[in-house]
mmCIF file of N, CA and C in Angstrom:
data_model
loop_
_atom_site.group_PDB
_atom_site.id
_atom_site.type_symbol
_atom_site.label_atom_id
_atom_site.label_comp_id
_atom_site.label_asym_id
_atom_site.label_seq_id
_atom_site.Cartn_x
_atom_site.Cartn_y
_atom_site.Cartn_z
ATOM 1 N N UNK N 302 86.074 87.124 98.145
ATOM 2 C CA UNK N 302 86.647 88.227 98.784
ATOM 3 C C UNK N 302 88.115 88.450 98.845
ATOM 4 N N UNK N 303 88.518 89.861 98.363
ATOM 5 C CA UNK N 303 89.738 89.529 98.541
ATOM 6 C C UNK N 303 91.122 89.936 99.651
ATOM 7 N N UNK N 304 92.097 89.235 100.070
ATOM 8 C CA UNK N 304 92.619 89.275 101.461
ATOM 9 C C UNK N 304 92.521 91.023 102.420
ATOM 10 N N UNK N 305 92.771 91.587 101.209
ATOM 11 C CA UNK N 305 92.571 93.378 101.943
ATOM 12 C C UNK N 305 91.380 93.480 102.244
ATOM 13 N N UNK N 306 90.350 93.035 101.363
ATOM 14 C CA UNK N 306 88.659 93.606 101.799
ATOM 15 C C UNK N 306 88.553 92.633 103.343
ATOM 16 N N UNK N 307 88.907 91.103 103.180
ATOM 17 C CA UNK N 307 88.638 90.079 104.595
ATOM 18 C C UNK N 307 89.151 90.984 105.594
ATOM 19 N N UNK N 308 90.764 91.640 105.755
ATOM 20 C CA UNK N 308 91.535 92.565 106.630
ATOM 21 C C UNK N 308 90.401 93.588 107.427
ATOM 22 N N UNK N 309 90.124 94.278 106.287
ATOM 23 C CA UNK N 309 89.105 95.272 106.408
ATOM 24 C C UNK N 309 87.948 95.038 107.495
ATOM 25 N N UNK N 310 87.211 93.788 107.050
ATOM 26 C CA UNK N 310 86.189 93.614 107.411
ATOM 27 C C UNK N 310 86.604 93.131 109.051
ATOM 28 N N UNK N 311 87.717 92.451 109.063
ATOM 29 C CA UNK N 311 87.901 91.609 110.352
ATOM 30 C C UNK N 311 88.311 92.524 111.357
ATOM 31 N N UNK N 312 88.924 93.845 110.672
ATOM 32 C CA UNK N 312 89.124 94.894 112.109
ATOM 33 C C UNK N 312 88.073 95.278 112.263
ATOM 34 N N UNK N 313 87.409 96.059 111.462
ATOM 35 C CA UNK N 313 85.764 96.555 111.680
ATOM 36 C C UNK N 313 85.167 95.488 112.640
ATOM 37 N N UNK N 314 84.900 94.099 112.574
ATOM 38 C CA UNK N 314 84.123 93.324 113.614
ATOM 39 C C UNK N 314 84.846 93.297 114.699
ATOM 40 N N UNK N 315 86.145 93.475 114.898
ATOM 41 C CA UNK N 315 86.799 93.368 115.940
ATOM 42 C C UNK N 315 86.549 94.482 116.656
ATOM 43 N N UNK N 316 86.935 96.244 116.143
ATOM 44 C CA UNK N 316 86.689 97.259 116.997
ATOM 45 C C UNK N 316 85.315 96.990 117.446
ATOM 46 N N UNK N 317 84.123 96.828 116.468
ATOM 47 C CA UNK N 317 82.692 96.603 116.592
ATOM 48 C C UNK N 317 82.627 95.948 118.510
ATOM 49 N N UNK N 318 82.963 94.665 117.981
ATOM 50 C CA UNK N 318 82.794 94.017 119.048
ATOM 51 C C UNK N 318 83.465 94.022 120.526
ATOM 52 N N UNK N 319 84.564 94.694 120.267
ATOM 53 C CA UNK N 319 85.499 94.905 121.054
ATOM 54 C C UNK N 319 85.669 96.280 120.853
ATOM 55 N N UNK N 320 84.932 97.898 120.932
ATOM 56 C CA UNK N 320 85.177 98.694 121.072
ATOM 57 C C UNK N 320 86.669 99.481 122.088
ATOM 58 N N UNK N 321 87.455 100.098 121.106
ATOM 59 C CA UNK N 321 88.376 100.525 122.408
ATOM 60 C C UNK N 321 88.061 102.345 122.791
ATOM 61 N N UNK N 322 87.702 102.063 124.208
ATOM 62 C CA UNK N 322 88.256 103.441 124.590
ATOM 63 C C UNK N 322 86.578 103.876 124.626
ATOM 64 N N UNK N 323 85.769 103.189 124.950
ATOM 65 C CA UNK N 323 84.269 102.909 125.255
ATOM 66 C C UNK N 323 83.681 103.161 126.341
ATOM 67 N N UNK N 324 84.298 104.651 126.901
ATOM 68 C CA UNK N 324 83.676 104.838 128.227
ATOM 69 C C UNK N 324 83.320 106.263 128.176
ATOM 70 N N UNK N 325 82.757 106.726 129.236
ATOM 71 C CA UNK N 325 82.752 107.986 129.578
ATOM 72 C C UNK N 325 84.143 108.750 130.428
ATOM 73 N N UNK N 326 84.591 109.442 129.372
ATOM 74 C CA UNK N 326 85.830 110.109 130.287
ATOM 75 C C UNK N 326 85.582 111.002 131.567
ATOM 76 N N UNK N 327 85.661 110.374 132.380
ATOM 77 C CA UNK N 327 85.207 111.777 134.088
ATOM 78 C C UNK N 327 85.869 112.720 133.763
ATOM 79 N N UNK N 328 87.425 112.632 133.361
ATOM 80 C CA UNK N 328 88.220 113.946 133.035
ATOM 81 C C UNK N 328 88.313 115.039 131.874
ATOM 82 N N UNK N 329 87.259 114.403 130.803
ATOM 83 C CA UNK N 329 87.119 115.164 129.975
ATOM 84 C C UNK N 329 87.432 116.955 130.364
ATOM 85 N N UNK N 330 87.475 117.560 129.217
ATOM 86 C CA UNK N 330 87.440 118.924 129.144
ATOM 87 C C UNK N 330 86.841 119.326 128.326
ATOM 88 N N UNK N 331 86.571 118.346 126.784
ATOM 89 C CA UNK N 331 85.872 118.862 125.834
ATOM 90 C C UNK N 331 85.093 117.855 125.831
ATOM 91 N N UNK N 332 84.153 118.074 125.123
ATOM 92 C CA UNK N 332 82.881 116.624 124.493
ATOM 93 C C UNK N 332 82.330 117.477 123.089
ATOM 94 N N UNK N 333 81.979 116.330 122.921
ATOM 95 C CA UNK N 333 81.044 116.566 121.091
ATOM 96 C C UNK N 333 80.418 115.530 121.149
ATOM 97 N N UNK N 334 79.072 115.788 120.638
ATOM 98 C CA UNK N 334 78.063 114.763 120.457
ATOM 99 C C UNK N 334 77.692 115.208 118.658
ATOM 100 N N UNK N 335 77.410 113.892 118.166
ATOM 101 C CA UNK N 335 76.854 113.761 116.696
ATOM 102 C C UNK N 335 75.972 112.598 116.646
ATOM 103 N N UNK N 336 75.546 112.642 115.560
ATOM 104 C CA UNK N 336 74.441 112.073 115.396
ATOM 105 C C UNK N 336 74.052 112.120 113.984
ATOM 106 N N UNK N 337 73.285 110.525 113.377
ATOM 107 C CA UNK N 337 72.284 110.476 112.034
ATOM 108 C C UNK N 337 71.235 110.188 112.522
ATOM 109 N N UNK N 338 70.290 110.109 112.416
ATOM 110 C CA UNK N 338 68.940 110.525 112.856
ATOM 111 C C UNK N 338 68.203 109.085 112.224
ATOM 112 N N UNK N 339 68.158 109.267 110.712
ATOM 113 C CA UNK N 339 67.953 107.899 109.978
ATOM 114 C C UNK N 339 68.655 106.815 110.509
ATOM 115 N N UNK N 340 69.657 106.718 110.765
ATOM 116 C CA UNK N 340 70.442 105.275 111.116
ATOM 117 C C UNK N 340 70.350 105.111 112.436
ATOM 118 N N UNK N 341 70.021 105.304 113.232
ATOM 119 C CA UNK N 341 69.670 106.045 115.125
ATOM 120 C C UNK N 341 71.379 105.716 115.558
ATOM 121 N N UNK N 342 71.931 106.558 114.698
ATOM 122 C CA UNK N 342 73.276 106.652 115.108
ATOM 123 C C UNK N 342 73.832 107.521 115.842
ATOM 124 N N UNK N 343 74.404 107.454 117.196
ATOM 125 C CA UNK N 343 74.549 108.678 118.144
ATOM 126 C C UNK N 343 76.008 108.553 118.917
ATOM 127 N N UNK N 344 76.644 109.508 119.166
ATOM 128 C CA UNK N 344 77.810 109.290 119.349
ATOM 129 C C UNK N 344 78.430 110.436 120.273
ATOM 130 N N UNK N 345 78.791 110.401 121.602
ATOM 131 C CA UNK N 345 79.396 111.463 122.199
ATOM 132 C C UNK N 345 80.859 110.801 122.412
ATOM 133 N N UNK N 346 82.146 112.347 122.269
ATOM 134 C CA UNK N 346 82.814 112.143 122.182
ATOM 135 C C UNK N 346 83.927 112.792 123.141
ATOM 136 N N UNK N 347 84.556 112.095 124.040
ATOM 137 C CA UNK N 347 84.854 112.968 125.796
ATOM 138 C C UNK N 347 86.526 113.245 124.658
ATOM 139 N N UNK N 348 87.259 114.006 125.369
ATOM 140 C CA UNK N 348 88.702 114.801 125.153
ATOM 141 C C UNK N 348 88.976 115.437 126.568
ATOM 142 N N UNK N 349 90.186 114.836 126.534
ATOM 143 C CA UNK N 349 90.841 115.530 127.679
ATOM 144 C C UNK N 349 92.258 116.062 127.059
ATOM 145 N N UNK N 350 92.467 117.300 127.513
ATOM 146 C CA UNK N 350 93.447 117.955 126.648
ATOM 147 C C UNK N 350 94.547 118.377 127.518
ATOM 148 N N UNK N 351 95.811 118.131 127.732
ATOM 149 C CA UNK N 351 96.125 118.767 128.565
ATOM 150 C C UNK N 351 97.840 119.002 128.133
ATOM 151 N N UNK N 352 98.629 120.084 128.184
ATOM 152 C CA UNK N 352 99.864 120.798 127.482
ATOM 153 C C UNK N 352 99.431 120.618 126.219
ATOM 154 N N UNK N 353 98.524 120.754 125.522
ATOM 155 C CA UNK N 353 97.824 120.937 124.217
ATOM 156 C C UNK N 353 98.340 119.402 123.191
ATOM 157 N N UNK N 354 97.945 118.702 124.188
ATOM 158 C CA UNK N 354 98.046 117.352 123.572
ATOM 159 C C UNK N 354 97.122 116.304 123.991
ATOM 160 N N UNK N 355 96.717 115.129 123.525
ATOM 161 C CA UNK N 355 95.761 114.766 123.828
ATOM 162 C C UNK N 355 96.245 113.458 124.513
ATOM 163 N N UNK N 356 95.359 114.086 126.483
ATOM 164 C CA UNK N 356 96.226 112.676 127.045
ATOM 165 C C UNK N 356 95.427 111.820 127.246
ATOM 166 N N UNK N 357 93.525 112.032 127.212
ATOM 167 C CA UNK N 357 93.329 110.915 127.251
ATOM 168 C C UNK N 357 91.726 111.148 126.420
ATOM 169 N N UNK N 358 91.060 110.004 125.479
ATOM 170 C CA UNK N 358 90.372 110.365 124.814
ATOM 171 C C UNK N 358 89.166 108.889 124.781
ATOM 172 N N UNK N 359 87.672 108.937 124.674
ATOM 173 C CA UNK N 359 86.864 108.063 124.792
ATOM 174 C C UNK N 359 85.474 108.448 124.195
ATOM 175 N N UNK N 360 84.696 107.552 124.007
ATOM 176 C CA UNK N 360 83.051 107.458 123.122
ATOM 177 C C UNK N 360 82.406 106.942 123.777
ATOM 178 N N UNK N 361 81.118 107.132 124.070
ATOM 179 C CA UNK N 361 80.048 106.336 124.395
ATOM 180 C C UNK N 361 79.095 106.556 123.007
ATOM 181 N N UNK N 362 78.113 105.548 123.064
ATOM 182 C CA UNK N 362 76.878 105.892 122.017
ATOM 183 C C UNK N 362 76.609 104.546 121.317
ATOM 184 N N UNK N 363 75.153 104.793 120.456
ATOM 185 C CA UNK N 363 75.179 103.774 119.804
ATOM 186 C C UNK N 363 74.910 103.801 118.534
ATOM 187 N N UNK N 364 74.976 102.506 117.826
ATOM 188 C CA UNK N 364 74.889 102.776 116.028
ATOM 189 C C UNK N 364 75.203 101.467 115.562
ATOM 190 N N UNK N 365 75.703 101.541 113.768
ATOM 191 C CA UNK N 365 75.851 100.643 113.371
ATOM 192 C C UNK N 365 77.378 100.159 113.748
ATOM 193 N N UNK N 366 77.679 99.167 113.248
ATOM 194 C CA UNK N 366 79.190 98.874 113.297
ATOM 195 C C UNK N 366 80.228 99.670 112.534
ATOM 196 N N UNK N 367 79.928 100.173 111.539
ATOM 197 C CA UNK N 367 80.817 100.717 111.039
ATOM 198 C C UNK N 367 80.963 102.174 111.884
ATOM 199 N N UNK N 368 79.919 102.602 112.592
ATOM 200 C CA UNK N 368 79.978 104.123 113.357
ATOM 201 C C UNK N 368 80.734 103.594 114.569
ATOM 202 N N UNK N 369 80.094 102.370 115.524
ATOM 203 C CA UNK N 369 81.085 101.980 116.378
ATOM 204 C C UNK N 369 82.495 101.592 116.480
ATOM 205 N N UNK N 370 82.894 101.384 115.241
ATOM 206 C CA UNK N 370 84.566 100.537 114.688
ATOM 207 C C UNK N 370 85.355 102.059 114.723
ATOM 208 N N UNK N 371 84.676 102.914 113.527
ATOM 209 C CA UNK N 371 85.032 104.040 113.378
ATOM 210 C C UNK N 371 85.564 104.657 114.208
ATOM 211 N N UNK N 372 84.862 105.328 115.466
ATOM 212 C CA UNK N 372 85.142 106.008 116.614
ATOM 213 C C UNK N 372 85.944 105.509 117.516
ATOM 214 N N UNK N 373 86.465 103.835 117.460
ATOM 215 C CA UNK N 373 87.219 103.090 118.019
ATOM 216 C C UNK N 373 88.698 103.508 117.947
ATOM 217 N N UNK N 374 88.252 103.019 116.248
ATOM 218 C CA UNK N 374 89.753 103.418 116.001
ATOM 219 C C UNK N 374 90.428 104.745 115.510
ATOM 220 N N UNK N 375 89.193 105.893 115.871
ATOM 221 C CA UNK N 375 89.610 107.447 115.900
ATOM 222 C C UNK N 375 90.578 107.316 117.173
ATOM 223 N N UNK N 376 89.771 106.954 118.482
ATOM 224 C CA UNK N 376 90.436 106.921 119.715
ATOM 225 C C UNK N 376 91.765 106.827 119.799
ATOM 226 N N UNK N 377 92.268 105.560 119.088
ATOM 227 C CA UNK N 377 93.376 104.941 119.110
ATOM 228 C C UNK N 377 94.546 105.541 118.716
ATOM 229 N N UNK N 378 93.752 106.225 117.440
ATOM 230 C CA UNK N 378 95.053 106.785 116.560
ATOM 231 C C UNK N 378 95.155 108.317 117.607
ATOM 232 N N UNK N 379 93.913 108.802 117.837
ATOM 233 C CA UNK N 379 94.465 110.200 118.255
ATOM 234 C C UNK N 379 95.105 110.477 119.722
ATOM 235 N N UNK N 380 95.123 109.133 120.762
ATOM 236 C CA UNK N 380 95.632 109.224 121.806
ATOM 237 C C UNK N 380 96.999 109.461 122.107
ATOM 238 N N UNK N 381 97.447 110.569 122.558
ATOM 239 C CA UNK N 381 98.918 110.548 122.690
ATOM 240 C C UNK N 381 99.172 111.642 121.756
ATOM 241 N N UNK N 382 98.408 112.305 120.575
ATOM 242 C CA UNK N 382 99.054 112.982 119.850
ATOM 243 C C UNK N 382 98.755 114.806 120.390
ATOM 244 N N UNK N 383 99.851 115.176 119.546
ATOM 245 C CA UNK N 383 99.522 116.668 120.272
ATOM 246 C C UNK N 383 98.228 117.214 119.257
ATOM 247 N N UNK N 384 98.234 118.605 119.633
ATOM 248 C CA UNK N 384 97.071 119.350 119.424
ATOM 249 C C UNK N 384 97.082 119.035 117.568
ATOM 250 N N UNK N 385 97.845 119.738 117.502
ATOM 251 C CA UNK N 385 98.194 119.926 115.663
ATOM 252 C C UNK N 385 98.338 118.851 114.672
ATOM 253 N N UNK N 386 99.031 117.437 115.186
ATOM 254 C CA UNK N 386 99.208 116.032 114.961
ATOM 255 C C UNK N 386 97.686 115.663 114.306
ATOM 256 N N UNK N 387 97.318 115.585 115.529
ATOM 257 C CA UNK N 387 95.353 115.367 115.353
ATOM 258 C C UNK N 387 95.006 116.315 114.376
ATOM 259 N N UNK N 388 95.351 118.000 114.381
ATOM 260 C CA UNK N 388 94.375 118.503 113.814
ATOM 261 C C UNK N 388 94.840 118.024 111.915
ATOM 262 N N UNK N 389 95.917 117.838 112.103
ATOM 263 C CA UNK N 389 96.632 116.919 110.231
ATOM 264 C C UNK N 389 95.922 116.035 109.916
ATOM 265 N N UNK N 390 95.855 115.208 111.310
ATOM 266 C CA UNK N 390 94.979 113.592 110.649
ATOM 267 C C UNK N 390 93.530 114.283 109.919
ATOM 268 N N UNK N 391 92.923 114.841 111.016
ATOM 269 C CA UNK N 391 91.691 115.076 110.714
ATOM 270 C C UNK N 391 91.748 116.295 109.374
ATOM 271 N N UNK N 392 92.300 116.539 108.805
ATOM 272 C CA UNK N 392 92.773 117.669 107.674
ATOM 273 C C UNK N 392 93.308 117.118 106.791
ATOM 274 N N UNK N 393 93.901 115.698 106.573
ATOM 275 C CA UNK N 393 94.303 114.682 105.711
ATOM 276 C C UNK N 393 95.555 114.969 105.331
ATOM 277 N N UNK N 394 96.271 115.214 106.268
ATOM 278 C CA UNK N 394 97.896 115.471 106.397
ATOM 279 C C UNK N 394 98.640 114.740 106.864
ATOM 280 N N UNK N 395 99.505 113.876 106.114
ATOM 281 C CA UNK N 395 100.503 112.774 106.815
ATOM 282 C C UNK N 395 101.821 113.846 107.981
ATOM 283 N N UNK N 396 102.218 112.525 107.920
ATOM 284 C CA UNK N 396 103.014 113.136 108.829
ATOM 285 C C UNK N 396 104.468 113.588 108.520
ATOM 286 N N UNK N 397 104.807 113.618 107.206
ATOM 287 C CA UNK N 397 105.700 114.169 106.643
ATOM 288 C C UNK N 397 105.146 115.042 106.128
ATOM 289 N N UNK N 398 103.670 115.856 106.581
ATOM 290 C CA UNK N 398 103.392 117.085 105.784
ATOM 291 C C UNK N 398 102.880 116.863 104.226
ATOM 292 N N UNK N 399 102.855 115.797 103.603
ATOM 293 C CA UNK N 399 102.300 115.478 102.190
ATOM 294 C C UNK N 399 100.481 115.728 103.069
ATOM 295 N N UNK N 400 99.627 116.152 102.066
ATOM 296 C CA UNK N 400 98.070 115.778 102.051
ATOM 297 C C UNK N 400 97.955 114.490 101.320
ATOM 298 N N UNK N 401 97.111 113.712 102.324
ATOM 299 C CA UNK N 401 97.192 112.142 101.599
ATOM 300 C C UNK N 401 95.443 112.445 101.242
ATOM 301 N N UNK N 402 95.175 111.600 100.362
ATOM 302 C CA UNK N 402 94.037 110.806 99.701
ATOM 303 C C UNK N 402 93.131 111.139 100.460
ATOM 304 N N UNK N 403 91.987 111.290 100.314
ATOM 305 C CA UNK N 403 90.651 111.239 101.389
ATOM 306 C C UNK N 403 89.470 110.217 100.325
#
């Protein structure tokens, strides 16, 4: 296994074992639910937007390691971002305005 693959595997395993922001966010003013029935993955995302910025974000749910790790990494990436920065991340636009590969 290449060093990069080992690093990715270590990051995914760490986020799966110790997911960041894994809780119900009582102050959320937005929520979203997602599921993949065939894999029994279920997720509820909680978002607190304040002054057009992500003040706090969290998630709850069950699923495979990739599902949980992805949600954990996503919440870390979005916390503290402006609404526009968050939308740009989801649209694949880098901080310098260039479209990133998907």
